[in-house]
Coordinates of C-alpha atoms in Angstrom, one line a residue:
M1 CA 4.7 70.4 -33.8
E2 CA 2.7 70.5 -30.7
K3 CA 1.9 72.9 -28.3
L4 CA 2.6 71.5 -25.0
S5 CA 2.4 72.3 -21.5
L6 CA 6.3 72.5 -19.8
E7 CA 4.7 69.2 -17.1
N8 CA 3.9 67.5 -20.5
I9 CA 7.0 68.3 -22.1
I10 CA 9.1 66.5 -18.9
Q11 CA 6.6 63.9 -18.7
K12 CA 7.3 62.7 -22.7
I13 CA 11.0 63.1 -21.9
E14 CA 10.6 61.3 -18.9
N15 CA 8.2 58.4 -20.9
E16 CA 10.5 58.7 -23.8
E17 CA 7.7 59.5 -26.2
I18 CA 9.5 60.7 -30.0
F19 CA 7.8 64.4 -30.3
E20 CA 8.2 67.8 -31.5
A21 CA 6.5 70.9 -29.5
V22 CA 6.7 74.2 -29.0
S23 CA 6.1 75.9 -25.0
L24 CA 2.6 76.9 -24.3
D25 CA 4.3 80.9 -24.0
Y26 CA 6.3 79.8 -26.7
S27 CA 9.3 80.3 -25.7
F28 CA 11.0 77.2 -26.2
T29 CA 11.2 74.3 -28.9
I30 CA 12.2 70.9 -28.2
K31 CA 12.2 68.2 -30.7
I32 CA 12.8 64.3 -30.1
D33 CA 13.7 62.2 -33.5
K34 CA 14.9 59.7 -31.7
Y35 CA 17.2 58.7 -27.6
V36 CA 20.4 58.7 -28.9
H37 CA 23.4 60.1 -26.6
Y38 CA 23.6 63.7 -28.0
A39 CA 22.0 66.9 -28.2
C40 CA 21.9 70.2 -30.0
G41 CA 21.1 73.0 -28.7
A42 CA 20.6 76.5 -30.0
V43 CA 20.1 79.0 -26.5
H44 CA 20.5 82.5 -28.6
D45 CA 18.8 82.1 -31.9
G46 CA 15.6 82.8 -30.8
H47 CA 14.2 87.0 -31.9
Q48 CA 10.8 87.0 -30.5
F49 CA 11.0 90.0 -28.3
R50 CA 7.2 90.1 -26.5
K51 CA 5.4 93.9 -27.0
E52 CA 4.8 94.4 -23.8
L53 CA 8.3 95.6 -23.4
W54 CA 8.9 97.3 -26.4
D55 CA 7.7 101.4 -25.7
N56 CA 10.9 100.2 -22.3
C57 CA 13.5 99.1 -24.6
L58 CA 16.3 101.8 -25.2
H59 CA 17.1 99.5 -28.3
T60 CA 16.3 98.8 -31.9
A61 CA 15.2 95.0 -33.7
Y62 CA 18.9 95.6 -34.9
E63 CA 20.5 96.4 -32.5
R64 CA 19.1 92.8 -30.8
W65 CA 19.6 91.4 -34.1
F66 CA 22.8 92.0 -34.4
E67 CA 24.1 90.7 -30.7
E68 CA 22.0 87.1 -31.2
D69 CA 22.5 84.0 -33.4
P70 CA 20.2 83.5 -35.8
E71 CA 19.8 79.9 -37.7
T72 CA 22.2 78.6 -35.0
K73 CA 19.2 75.9 -35.1
E74 CA 18.7 76.2 -38.6
M75 CA 22.4 74.8 -38.7
V76 CA 21.4 71.8 -36.4
K77 CA 18.2 71.2 -37.6
T78 CA 18.8 67.7 -38.7
H79 CA 19.7 66.3 -35.7
P80 CA 17.5 64.0 -33.4
I81 CA 17.4 65.8 -30.6
V82 CA 17.0 69.4 -30.5
I83 CA 16.3 72.1 -27.5
A84 CA 16.2 75.8 -28.9
G85 CA 15.3 79.2 -27.8
C86 CA 12.0 81.4 -29.5
D87 CA 13.1 84.7 -27.6
S88 CA 15.3 87.3 -28.3
R89 CA 18.5 87.4 -25.4
F90 CA 17.0 90.5 -24.8
E91 CA 14.1 89.9 -22.6
Y92 CA 15.9 86.8 -20.5
D93 CA 19.6 85.2 -21.3
L94 CA 19.3 81.9 -21.1
N95 CA 23.1 81.6 -21.2
R96 CA 23.2 83.7 -18.4
A97 CA 22.7 82.3 -14.2
P98 CA 19.7 83.5 -13.3
D99 CA 20.6 86.1 -11.2
N100 CA 21.6 88.0 -14.1
A101 CA 19.7 87.0 -16.9
I102 CA 17.5 90.4 -17.4
Y103 CA 20.4 92.6 -18.4
E104 CA 20.0 95.9 -17.1
D105 CA 22.5 97.6 -20.5
A106 CA 23.7 95.6 -23.3
W107 CA 26.8 96.4 -25.2
G108 CA 27.5 99.5 -23.3
K109 CA 24.1 100.7 -23.6
Q110 CA 21.2 101.2 -21.1
L111 CA 18.9 98.5 -22.2
W112 CA 15.5 100.1 -20.4
K113 CA 13.7 103.2 -20.3
K114 CA 13.1 103.0 -16.2
P115 CA 13.5 99.0 -14.1
L116 CA 11.6 96.1 -15.3
S117 CA 8.4 96.0 -12.6
K118 CA 8.5 92.9 -10.5
K119 CA 5.8 91.6 -13.4
M120 CA 7.7 92.1 -15.5
Y121 CA 10.4 90.2 -14.4
D122 CA 9.2 87.6 -12.9
K123 CA 7.1 86.6 -16.4
S124 CA 10.6 86.7 -18.3
M125 CA 12.1 84.4 -15.3
Q126 CA 9.5 82.1 -15.5
K127 CA 10.9 81.6 -18.9
H128 CA 14.4 80.7 -17.9
A129 CA 12.7 79.1 -15.3
N130 CA 11.2 76.2 -17.4
F131 CA 14.0 76.2 -20.3
Y132 CA 16.8 74.8 -17.5
K133 CA 14.0 72.4 -16.1
V134 CA 13.5 70.7 -19.4
V135 CA 17.6 70.8 -20.2
H136 CA 17.4 68.8 -16.2
A137 CA 15.2 66.3 -17.2
L138 CA 16.7 65.5 -21.0
I139 CA 20.4 65.2 -19.5
S140 CA 19.2 63.6 -16.8
K141 CA 17.7 61.2 -19.2
L142 CA 19.9 60.4 -21.3
E143 CA 22.9 59.9 -19.0
E144 CA 20.3 57.1 -17.6
K145 CA 20.1 55.7 -21.0
F146 CA 23.6 56.0 -22.2
G147 CA 25.6 56.8 -19.3
V148 CA 27.5 59.6 -21.2
C149 CA 26.3 61.7 -23.8
I150 CA 27.5 65.0 -25.5
V151 CA 25.5 68.4 -26.3
Y152 CA 26.5 71.2 -28.6
D153 CA 25.7 74.0 -27.5
M154 CA 25.7 76.0 -31.3
H155 CA 26.5 80.4 -31.3
S156 CA 27.7 82.7 -33.5
Y157 CA 29.3 85.8 -33.0
N158 CA 30.3 89.3 -34.9
W159 CA 34.0 89.0 -36.1
K160 CA 33.5 92.5 -37.6
R161 CA 34.2 94.3 -34.5
W162 CA 37.0 92.4 -33.7
T163 CA 40.3 94.2 -34.1
R164 CA 42.0 91.4 -35.1
E165 CA 42.1 88.5 -37.3
V166 CA 39.7 86.0 -35.2
P167 CA 38.8 82.2 -36.4
T168 CA 35.5 81.2 -38.2
W169 CA 34.4 78.6 -35.3
N170 CA 35.7 79.5 -32.2
L171 CA 35.8 76.8 -29.1
G172 CA 35.2 77.9 -25.7
T173 CA 36.6 74.7 -23.1
S174 CA 37.3 76.6 -20.0
N175 CA 34.4 74.6 -17.7
V176 CA 34.7 71.6 -18.9
D177 CA 37.1 67.9 -18.4
N178 CA 40.0 69.5 -20.9
K179 CA 42.1 66.5 -19.1
R180 CA 39.2 63.5 -19.7
F181 CA 38.2 64.8 -22.9
G182 CA 40.5 67.2 -24.1
K183 CA 41.1 64.2 -27.3
E184 CA 37.3 64.7 -28.1
I185 CA 38.0 68.9 -27.6
E186 CA 40.7 69.0 -30.4
F187 CA 39.0 66.0 -32.7
W188 CA 36.1 68.4 -33.4
R189 CA 37.8 71.3 -33.8
A190 CA 39.8 69.2 -36.5
I191 CA 36.4 68.6 -38.0
L192 CA 35.2 72.3 -37.8
E193 CA 38.3 73.3 -39.5
K194 CA 37.4 71.7 -43.0
T195 CA 33.9 72.7 -43.2
P196 CA 33.2 73.9 -46.8
M197 CA 32.6 77.4 -47.3
P198 CA 31.1 78.9 -51.0
N199 CA 32.0 82.0 -51.9
G200 CA 35.8 81.8 -51.4
I201 CA 35.3 81.9 -47.6
V202 CA 38.1 80.2 -45.8
S203 CA 37.1 77.8 -42.6
T204 CA 39.2 78.3 -39.6
S205 CA 38.8 76.8 -36.3
K206 CA 40.8 77.5 -32.6
I207 CA 40.0 76.8 -29.1
N208 CA 39.6 80.0 -26.6
D209 CA 40.0 82.4 -28.9
T210 CA 37.5 84.7 -28.5
F211 CA 35.6 83.1 -26.3
K212 CA 36.4 80.9 -23.3
G213 CA 33.1 78.4 -22.8
N214 CA 31.6 80.8 -20.1
G215 CA 27.9 80.6 -20.7
Y216 CA 25.7 79.3 -18.3
F217 CA 23.8 76.5 -20.8
L218 CA 27.3 74.5 -20.5
K219 CA 28.3 75.3 -16.9
Y220 CA 24.1 74.3 -15.6
I221 CA 24.8 71.1 -17.8
T222 CA 28.4 70.5 -16.6
Q223 CA 27.8 71.4 -13.1
N224 CA 25.0 69.0 -12.5
F225 CA 26.3 65.9 -14.6
N226 CA 29.2 63.9 -14.2
N227 CA 28.9 62.7 -17.3
T228 CA 28.2 65.3 -20.1
L229 CA 30.1 66.7 -21.7
V230 CA 29.3 70.5 -24.1
L231 CA 31.4 71.7 -26.8
A232 CA 30.6 75.3 -27.2
T233 CA 30.8 75.7 -30.5
E234 CA 30.8 79.7 -31.7
I235 CA 30.7 80.3 -35.6
A236 CA 31.7 83.8 -37.0
K237 CA 29.1 85.3 -38.4
V238 CA 30.5 85.0 -42.6
Y239 CA 26.4 82.8 -43.0
C240 CA 25.8 87.2 -43.2
D241 CA 26.8 90.6 -43.3
E242 CA 25.9 91.5 -39.7
L243 CA 26.4 94.6 -40.4
S244 CA 23.0 95.0 -43.0
Q245 CA 21.0 92.5 -41.6
I246 CA 21.3 90.3 -45.0
M247 CA 21.8 87.0 -43.9
F248 CA 23.6 84.2 -47.1
P249 CA 21.1 81.3 -46.8
E250 CA 23.8 80.0 -48.9
V251 CA 26.3 79.3 -46.3
V252 CA 24.2 78.8 -43.5
A253 CA 23.0 75.5 -46.3
S254 CA 26.5 74.2 -46.3
V255 CA 27.2 74.2 -43.2
E256 CA 24.3 72.2 -42.4
K257 CA 24.7 69.6 -44.4
F258 CA 28.3 69.4 -43.4
L259 CA 27.4 68.7 -39.6
Q260 CA 24.6 66.2 -40.8
T261 CA 27.2 63.6 -40.8
E262 CA 30.7 65.3 -39.8
L263 CA 29.1 66.3 -35.8
K264 CA 27.1 62.9 -35.9
N265 CA 29.8 61.0 -36.2
H266 CA 32.1 63.3 -33.6
A267 CA 28.7 61.9 -31.6
D268 CA 29.6 58.4 -31.7
T269 CA 33.2 58.2 -32.1
F270 CA 32.8 60.1 -28.5
Y271 CA 30.4 57.6 -27.1
K272 CA 32.3 54.8 -28.6
N273 CA 35.5 56.1 -26.6
H274 CA 33.2 57.0 -22.9
K275 CA 30.5 55.0 -23.0
L276 CA 30.1 53.0 -19.4

């Protein structure tokens, strides 16, 4: 893995170079092993929270972890194109639009002891802007090269906070073209329902049950590119104990192994059905 500037990352994408890099400020990683018609994103995978913000933050490290999506990058790591955030969504949320990407309060609790200075605010928002410059360059290249592409927008959610039964997997599709891509959406839902899980975990999947797919990552790509489907794919945190912060690596490994083949098969079917 290289450490590269924003300009170098975008230049490599435009030149269709193979590379794996972390940004100069360590805010995101991108890997391109091969230029293919699909990509994976894990915008909430990160937990970094820069030290100059610690004393001003009212949320503990555990409270931040609880709302992040740990291991979502790990679940898709073998695929050719993976872009992932390294920073906590509590510094800036890549899945929110720029005008509300920095929280004032988070999940009912004030985040900052005192409002961020303009310097601290701008420092975080520059990272947000840089990430989306790379996203734009990436999807532009994939649409240019393949005509259409599909993005798997990987997330997780805290199923134990719900007071009703919720699915192991949820697809949020309220902001994509369901008429055009409905067949592939249902196909993806059906695939996820077959995910083998250890420890007696039952895999279920539904569409727009717990979340509707209102994230900025999905909206940004959908609104800027006419031929890219983004599938907001949420896994319940059955792969950890969200209340005691214990990871279950065997569950993560089982999901990752399943997605190695099934995600690629889905992407290939999508491309076959929609290539221009």
